[in-house]
Amino acid sequence: MTRVPATAKRVVVRASIIITADDFGADAAVNDAVEQAHRTGVLTAASLMVGAPAAADAVRRARTMPGLGVGLHLVLVDGVPVLPARAVPDLVGADGRFRANMPLAGVNFLRPRVRRQLAAEITAQFEAFAATGLPLDHVNAHKHFHVHPVVSALLLAIGPEFGMRAVRAPVEPASVLVLAEPTGERTPLGVRLADRYASHLARHLRRAGFAVPGAVFGLRWTGHLTADRLLALLPHLPPGLVEIYAHPATRNDFPGHASGAAHVAELGALTDPRVIAAIAANGRHLGNFASVVA
């Protein structure tokens, strides 16, 4: 697949809201929800799992929705590689799937031989996305594994060759969450620890000239981003570029669903008339990454 030259530096040109659905291509139930939420709701972007079972269906639908910004949802955990398992033996188990234990996988990534396999797999996923013919709107990773220093370094080295211009760094301001939900649960320790790596990633990305949201929401409420939570969040959004991400689906029990997640409720939130009206009244540009990068 032909690669494109690394792009010159871009800057975000306006205060905007981007609302993204992750796991596009995981199942027809997810793809149905992405289409509904984009056509009748506030969804403006979707992150595609290029090796997932319903990826071809997702691409077919995306081609009919030119306003939907489709990006690469890099999968290095909880999924299968694009390359044959024999090409990435240190990344997968006996079942051919990526290893599920993220801390152990993260330590494994530090080995030079494993880094080479990671580089090959990341390149293969970019190539698979390029083969769809869809413009690359953004890049992020399943379970935000791109905050790992080895993965982020490879992403910065490989992504520009495929036209990567925007990347999610999942920095979720706790001060805003407290305003939106004063009696809510504390952010889990794992999310708070990952926030340090995410902040580091954001600085590196910005120095390299990539568009990066100033704040990202969806971590603490993952799987439970309800309409009421969105309505409470919108008045407190910080200035600049903000990304809100969700995992909508038309079923809660599709293969590969997150245990306990209310995927259907998240679809409801993205199509709720109150949310649509509140975002319109907010006055910010609602779009995808391509629409906010000069």
CSV table of C-alpha atoms in Angstrom, one decimal:
chain,number,residue,atom,x,y,z
A,1,MET,CA,0.0,0.0,0.0
A,2,THR,CA,1.4,3.4,-0.9
A,3,ARG,CA,2.2,5.6,2.0
A,4,VAL,CA,1.9,9.3,2.1
A,5,PRO,CA,4.6,11.8,3.1
A,6,ALA,CA,4.6,12.9,6.7
A,7,THR,CA,2.4,16.0,7.0
A,8,ALA,CA,3.5,19.5,8.0
A,9,LYS,CA,2.4,20.8,11.4
A,10,ARG,CA,-1.3,21.5,11.8
A,11,VAL,CA,-3.1,23.5,14.4
A,12,VAL,CA,-6.6,23.3,15.8
A,13,VAL,CA,-8.4,26.3,14.4
A,14,ARG,CA,-11.6,26.6,16.5
A,15,ALA,CA,-13.2,25.6,19.8
A,16,SER,CA,-15.0,22.5,19.0
A,17,ILE,CA,-16.7,19.3,20.2
A,18,ILE,CA,-16.0,16.0,18.7
A,19,ILE,CA,-18.2,13.0,19.7
A,20,THR,CA,-16.7,9.7,18.8
A,21,ALA,CA,-17.8,6.1,18.9
A,22,ASP,CA,-15.1,3.5,19.6
A,23,ASP,CA,-15.0,-0.1,18.4
A,24,PHE,CA,-16.6,0.6,15.0
A,25,GLY,CA,-16.5,-2.8,13.2
A,26,ALA,CA,-16.7,-4.9,16.3
A,27,ASP,CA,-20.2,-6.2,15.5
A,28,ALA,CA,-23.2,-5.3,13.4
A,29,ALA,CA,-24.9,-4.0,16.6
A,30,VAL,CA,-22.1,-1.5,17.0
A,31,ASN,CA,-22.2,-0.5,13.3
A,32,ASP,CA,-26.0,-0.1,13.5
A,33,ALA,CA,-25.6,2.2,16.4
A,34,VAL,CA,-22.9,4.3,14.8
A,35,GLU,CA,-25.0,4.8,11.8
A,36,GLN,CA,-28.1,5.8,13.8
A,37,ALA,CA,-26.2,8.1,16.1
A,38,HIS,CA,-24.6,9.9,13.2
A,39,ARG,CA,-27.6,10.2,11.0
A,40,THR,CA,-30.1,11.1,13.7
A,41,GLY,CA,-27.9,12.2,16.7
A,42,VAL,CA,-24.7,14.0,17.6
A,43,LEU,CA,-22.1,11.4,16.7
A,44,THR,CA,-19.4,13.0,14.4
A,45,ALA,CA,-16.6,10.4,14.4
A,46,ALA,CA,-16.0,6.7,14.8
A,47,SER,CA,-12.8,4.7,15.4
A,48,LEU,CA,-12.5,1.6,13.2
A,49,MET,CA,-11.1,-1.8,14.4
A,50,VAL,CA,-9.7,-2.9,11.0
A,51,GLY,CA,-9.3,-6.6,12.0
A,52,ALA,CA,-12.7,-6.9,13.8
A,53,PRO,CA,-15.4,-9.3,12.5
A,54,ALA,CA,-17.7,-6.6,11.2
A,55,ALA,CA,-15.0,-4.2,9.8
A,56,ALA,CA,-16.0,-4.7,6.2
A,57,ASP,CA,-19.6,-3.8,7.1
A,58,ALA,CA,-18.4,-0.7,9.0
A,59,VAL,CA,-16.4,0.5,6.0
A,60,ARG,CA,-19.4,-0.1,3.6
A,61,ARG,CA,-21.6,2.1,5.9
A,62,ALA,CA,-18.9,4.7,6.3
A,63,ARG,CA,-18.7,5.3,2.6
A,64,THR,CA,-22.3,6.4,2.7
A,65,MET,CA,-21.7,8.9,5.5
A,66,PRO,CA,-19.1,11.4,4.3
A,67,GLY,CA,-19.6,13.6,7.3
A,68,LEU,CA,-18.5,10.8,9.7
A,69,GLY,CA,-14.8,11.1,10.5
A,70,VAL,CA,-13.4,7.6,10.6
A,71,GLY,CA,-10.1,6.9,12.3
A,72,LEU,CA,-8.0,3.9,13.2
A,73,HIS,CA,-8.8,2.2,16.5
A,74,LEU,CA,-5.5,0.4,17.0
A,75,VAL,CA,-6.0,-3.0,18.6
A,76,LEU,CA,-3.2,-4.5,20.6
A,77,VAL,CA,-5.2,-6.1,23.4
A,78,ASP,CA,-8.6,-7.9,23.6
A,79,GLY,CA,-8.6,-8.8,19.9
A,80,VAL,CA,-6.8,-10.6,17.1
A,81,PRO,CA,-3.9,-9.3,15.0
A,82,VAL,CA,-4.1,-8.3,11.4
A,83,LEU,CA,-0.9,-10.2,10.7
A,84,PRO,CA,-0.8,-14.0,11.0
A,85,ALA,CA,-0.3,-15.1,14.6
A,86,ARG,CA,3.0,-16.7,13.5
A,87,ALA,CA,4.3,-13.3,12.6
A,88,VAL,CA,3.7,-11.9,16.1
A,89,PRO,CA,4.2,-14.9,18.4
A,90,ASP,CA,5.2,-12.8,21.4
A,91,LEU,CA,2.0,-10.7,21.2
A,92,VAL,CA,-0.5,-13.5,21.2
A,93,GLY,CA,-1.4,-16.6,23.2
A,94,ALA,CA,-2.1,-20.1,22.0
A,95,ASP,CA,-5.5,-19.1,20.8
A,96,GLY,CA,-4.0,-16.5,18.4
A,97,ARG,CA,-5.5,-13.6,20.3
A,98,PHE,CA,-3.6,-10.7,21.8
A,99,ARG,CA,-2.7,-11.3,25.4
A,100,ALA,CA,-5.5,-10.1,27.8
A,101,ASN,CA,-3.3,-9.1,30.7
A,102,MET,CA,-2.4,-5.5,29.9
A,103,PRO,CA,0.2,-5.0,32.7
A,104,LEU,CA,2.1,-8.1,31.6
A,105,ALA,CA,1.7,-7.2,27.9
A,106,GLY,CA,3.1,-3.8,28.7
A,107,VAL,CA,6.2,-5.2,30.3
A,108,ASN,CA,6.6,-7.6,27.4
A,109,PHE,CA,6.6,-4.6,25.0
A,110,LEU,CA,9.9,-3.5,26.4
A,111,ARG,CA,11.8,-6.4,24.8
A,112,PRO,CA,13.5,-5.5,21.5
A,113,ARG,CA,12.1,-8.6,19.7
A,114,VAL,CA,8.6,-7.7,20.8
A,115,ARG,CA,9.0,-4.1,19.8
A,116,ARG,CA,9.8,-5.3,16.3
A,117,GLN,CA,6.6,-7.4,16.2
A,118,LEU,CA,4.6,-4.5,17.5
A,119,ALA,CA,6.0,-2.2,14.8
A,120,ALA,CA,5.0,-4.8,12.1
A,121,GLU,CA,1.5,-5.2,13.5
A,122,ILE,CA,0.9,-1.4,13.9
A,123,THR,CA,2.1,-0.9,10.3
A,124,ALA,CA,-0.2,-3.7,9.1
A,125,GLN,CA,-3.2,-2.0,10.8
A,126,PHE,CA,-2.4,1.3,9.2
A,127,GLU,CA,-2.0,-0.4,5.9
A,128,ALA,CA,-5.4,-2.1,6.3
A,129,PHE,CA,-7.0,1.2,7.1
A,130,ALA,CA,-5.4,2.8,4.0
A,131,ALA,CA,-6.7,-0.1,1.9
A,132,THR,CA,-10.3,1.0,2.8
A,133,GLY,CA,-9.8,4.2,0.8
A,134,LEU,CA,-11.4,6.2,3.7
A,135,PRO,CA,-9.6,9.4,4.8
A,136,LEU,CA,-7.8,8.9,8.1
A,137,ASP,CA,-9.5,11.3,10.4
A,138,HIS,CA,-7.7,10.4,13.7
A,139,VAL,CA,-5.9,7.6,15.5
A,140,ASN,CA,-6.4,6.1,19.0
A,141,ALA,CA,-6.1,2.7,20.5
A,142,HIS,CA,-8.4,0.1,22.1
A,143,LYS,CA,-8.3,0.5,25.9
A,144,HIS,CA,-6.0,3.4,25.2
A,145,PHE,CA,-3.0,1.2,25.0
A,146,HIS,CA,-1.2,3.9,22.9
A,147,VAL,CA,-0.4,5.7,26.2
A,148,HIS,CA,2.3,3.0,26.7
A,149,PRO,CA,5.6,4.6,25.9
A,150,VAL,CA,6.7,1.9,23.5
A,151,VAL,CA,3.4,2.0,21.6
A,152,SER,CA,3.3,5.8,21.5
A,153,ALA,CA,6.9,6.0,20.2
A,154,LEU,CA,6.0,3.5,17.4
A,155,LEU,CA,2.8,5.4,16.7
A,156,LEU,CA,4.8,8.7,16.3
A,157,ALA,CA,7.3,6.9,14.0
A,158,ILE,CA,4.8,5.0,11.8
A,159,GLY,CA,1.6,7.1,11.8
A,160,PRO,CA,2.8,10.1,9.8
A,161,GLU,CA,3.7,7.9,6.9
A,162,PHE,CA,0.0,7.1,6.6
A,163,GLY,CA,-1.3,10.7,7.0
A,164,MET,CA,-1.9,10.6,10.7
A,165,ARG,CA,-2.9,14.2,11.7
A,166,ALA,CA,-4.9,13.8,15.0
A,167,VAL,CA,-4.5,11.6,18.0
A,168,ARG,CA,-6.5,11.2,21.2
A,169,ALA,CA,-4.5,11.6,24.4
A,170,PRO,CA,-7.1,10.5,27.0
A,171,VAL,CA,-6.6,13.3,29.6
A,172,GLU,CA,-9.9,13.7,31.5
A,173,PRO,CA,-10.0,16.6,33.9
A,174,ALA,CA,-11.3,15.5,37.2
A,175,SER,CA,-12.2,19.1,38.1
A,176,VAL,CA,-14.8,19.1,35.4
A,177,LEU,CA,-16.2,15.7,36.3
A,178,VAL,CA,-16.8,17.0,39.9
A,179,LEU,CA,-18.8,19.9,38.6
A,180,ALA,CA,-20.8,17.6,36.3
A,181,GLU,CA,-21.4,14.9,38.9
A,182,PRO,CA,-20.6,16.1,42.4
A,183,THR,CA,-21.7,12.9,44.1
A,184,GLY,CA,-20.2,10.6,41.5
A,185,GLU,CA,-17.7,7.8,42.2
A,186,ARG,CA,-14.0,8.6,42.3
A,187,THR,CA,-12.1,8.0,39.1
A,188,PRO,CA,-10.5,4.5,39.3
A,189,LEU,CA,-6.9,4.2,40.2
A,190,GLY,CA,-5.9,2.7,36.9
A,191,VAL,CA,-7.4,5.6,35.0
A,192,ARG,CA,-5.6,8.1,37.3
A,193,LEU,CA,-2.3,6.4,36.7
A,194,ALA,CA,-2.9,6.2,32.9
A,195,ASP,CA,-3.6,10.0,33.0
A,196,ARG,CA,0.0,10.7,33.7
A,197,TYR,CA,1.1,8.8,30.7
A,198,ALA,CA,-1.7,10.4,28.7
A,199,SER,CA,-0.5,13.9,29.7
A,200,HIS,CA,3.1,12.9,28.6
A,201,LEU,CA,1.7,11.6,25.3
A,202,ALA,CA,-0.3,14.8,24.7
A,203,ARG,CA,2.8,17.0,25.1
A,204,HIS,CA,4.9,14.9,22.7
A,205,LEU,CA,2.1,14.9,20.1
A,206,ARG,CA,1.6,18.6,20.3
A,207,ARG,CA,5.3,19.2,19.9
A,208,ALA,CA,5.2,17.0,16.8
A,209,GLY,CA,2.4,19.1,15.3
A,210,PHE,CA,-0.6,16.8,15.7
A,211,ALA,CA,-4.1,17.9,16.7
A,212,VAL,CA,-4.8,16.7,20.2
A,213,PRO,CA,-8.0,17.3,22.2
A,214,GLY,CA,-7.4,19.5,25.2
A,215,ALA,CA,-9.7,17.3,27.2
A,216,VAL,CA,-11.3,13.9,26.7
A,217,PHE,CA,-14.4,12.6,28.4
A,218,GLY,CA,-15.7,9.0,28.6
A,219,LEU,CA,-13.1,7.3,30.8
A,220,ARG,CA,-14.8,7.4,34.2
A,221,TRP,CA,-18.2,6.8,32.6
A,222,THR,CA,-17.1,4.2,30.1
A,223,GLY,CA,-20.0,2.0,29.2
A,224,HIS,CA,-22.4,4.3,31.1
A,225,LEU,CA,-22.4,7.6,29.3
A,226,THR,CA,-26.0,8.5,29.8
A,227,ALA,CA,-28.0,11.4,28.5
A,228,ASP,CA,-28.3,12.9,32.0
A,229,ARG,CA,-24.5,12.7,32.3
A,230,LEU,CA,-24.0,14.4,29.0
A,231,LEU,CA,-26.4,17.1,29.8
A,232,ALA,CA,-24.6,17.7,33.1
A,233,LEU,CA,-21.2,17.8,31.4
A,234,LEU,CA,-21.9,20.1,28.5
A,235,PRO,CA,-22.2,23.4,30.6
A,236,HIS,CA,-18.8,22.7,32.2
A,237,LEU,CA,-16.7,21.8,29.1
A,238,PRO,CA,-13.3,23.5,29.1
A,239,PRO,CA,-12.4,25.8,26.3
A,240,GLY,CA,-10.6,24.6,23.1
A,241,LEU,CA,-11.0,21.2,21.5
A,242,VAL,CA,-12.9,18.6,23.5
A,243,GLU,CA,-13.6,15.0,22.6
A,244,ILE,CA,-16.3,12.9,24.1
A,245,TYR,CA,-16.3,9.2,23.3
A,246,ALA,CA,-18.8,6.4,23.8
A,247,HIS,CA,-19.4,2.7,23.0
A,248,PRO,CA,-22.9,2.7,21.5
A,249,ALA,CA,-24.6,-0.5,20.2
A,250,THR,CA,-28.1,-1.6,19.5
A,251,ARG,CA,-27.6,-4.6,21.9
A,252,ASN,CA,-25.9,-5.0,25.2
A,253,ASP,CA,-25.0,-8.7,24.6
A,254,PHE,CA,-23.2,-8.6,21.2
A,255,PRO,CA,-20.1,-10.8,20.9
A,256,GLY,CA,-17.2,-9.1,22.5
A,257,HIS,CA,-19.4,-6.6,24.5
A,258,ALA,CA,-18.0,-5.1,27.6
A,259,SER,CA,-19.3,-6.8,30.7
A,260,GLY,CA,-21.9,-4.7,32.5
A,261,ALA,CA,-21.8,-1.9,29.9
A,262,ALA,CA,-25.0,-0.2,28.9
A,263,HIS,CA,-24.3,0.1,25.2
A,264,VAL,CA,-27.9,0.7,24.3
A,265,ALA,CA,-28.2,3.5,26.8
A,266,GLU,CA,-25.2,5.2,25.3
A,267,LEU,CA,-26.8,5.0,21.9
A,268,GLY,CA,-29.9,6.6,23.5
A,269,ALA,CA,-27.7,9.4,24.9
A,270,LEU,CA,-26.3,10.2,21.5
A,271,THR,CA,-29.7,10.4,19.9
A,272,ASP,CA,-31.6,12.1,22.8
A,273,PRO,CA,-33.4,15.2,21.7
A,274,ARG,CA,-32.4,17.0,24.9
A,275,VAL,CA,-28.7,16.3,24.1
A,276,ILE,CA,-29.1,17.4,20.5
A,277,ALA,CA,-30.7,20.7,21.6
A,278,ALA,CA,-28.1,21.3,24.3
A,279,ILE,CA,-25.2,20.8,22.0
A,280,ALA,CA,-26.8,23.2,19.4
A,281,ALA,CA,-27.3,25.8,22.2
A,282,ASN,CA,-23.7,25.4,23.3
A,283,GLY,CA,-22.5,27.4,20.3
A,284,ARG,CA,-19.4,25.4,19.6
A,285,HIS,CA,-18.6,23.8,16.3
A,286,LEU,CA,-19.6,20.1,16.3
A,287,GLY,CA,-17.5,18.1,13.9
A,288,ASN,CA,-14.8,15.5,13.3
A,289,PHE,CA,-11.0,16.0,13.5
A,290,ALA,CA,-10.7,16.9,9.8
A,291,SER,CA,-13.1,19.8,10.3
A,292,VAL,CA,-11.0,21.4,13.1
A,293,VAL,CA,-7.5,20.9,11.7
A,294,ALA,CA,-6.1,23.5,9.4
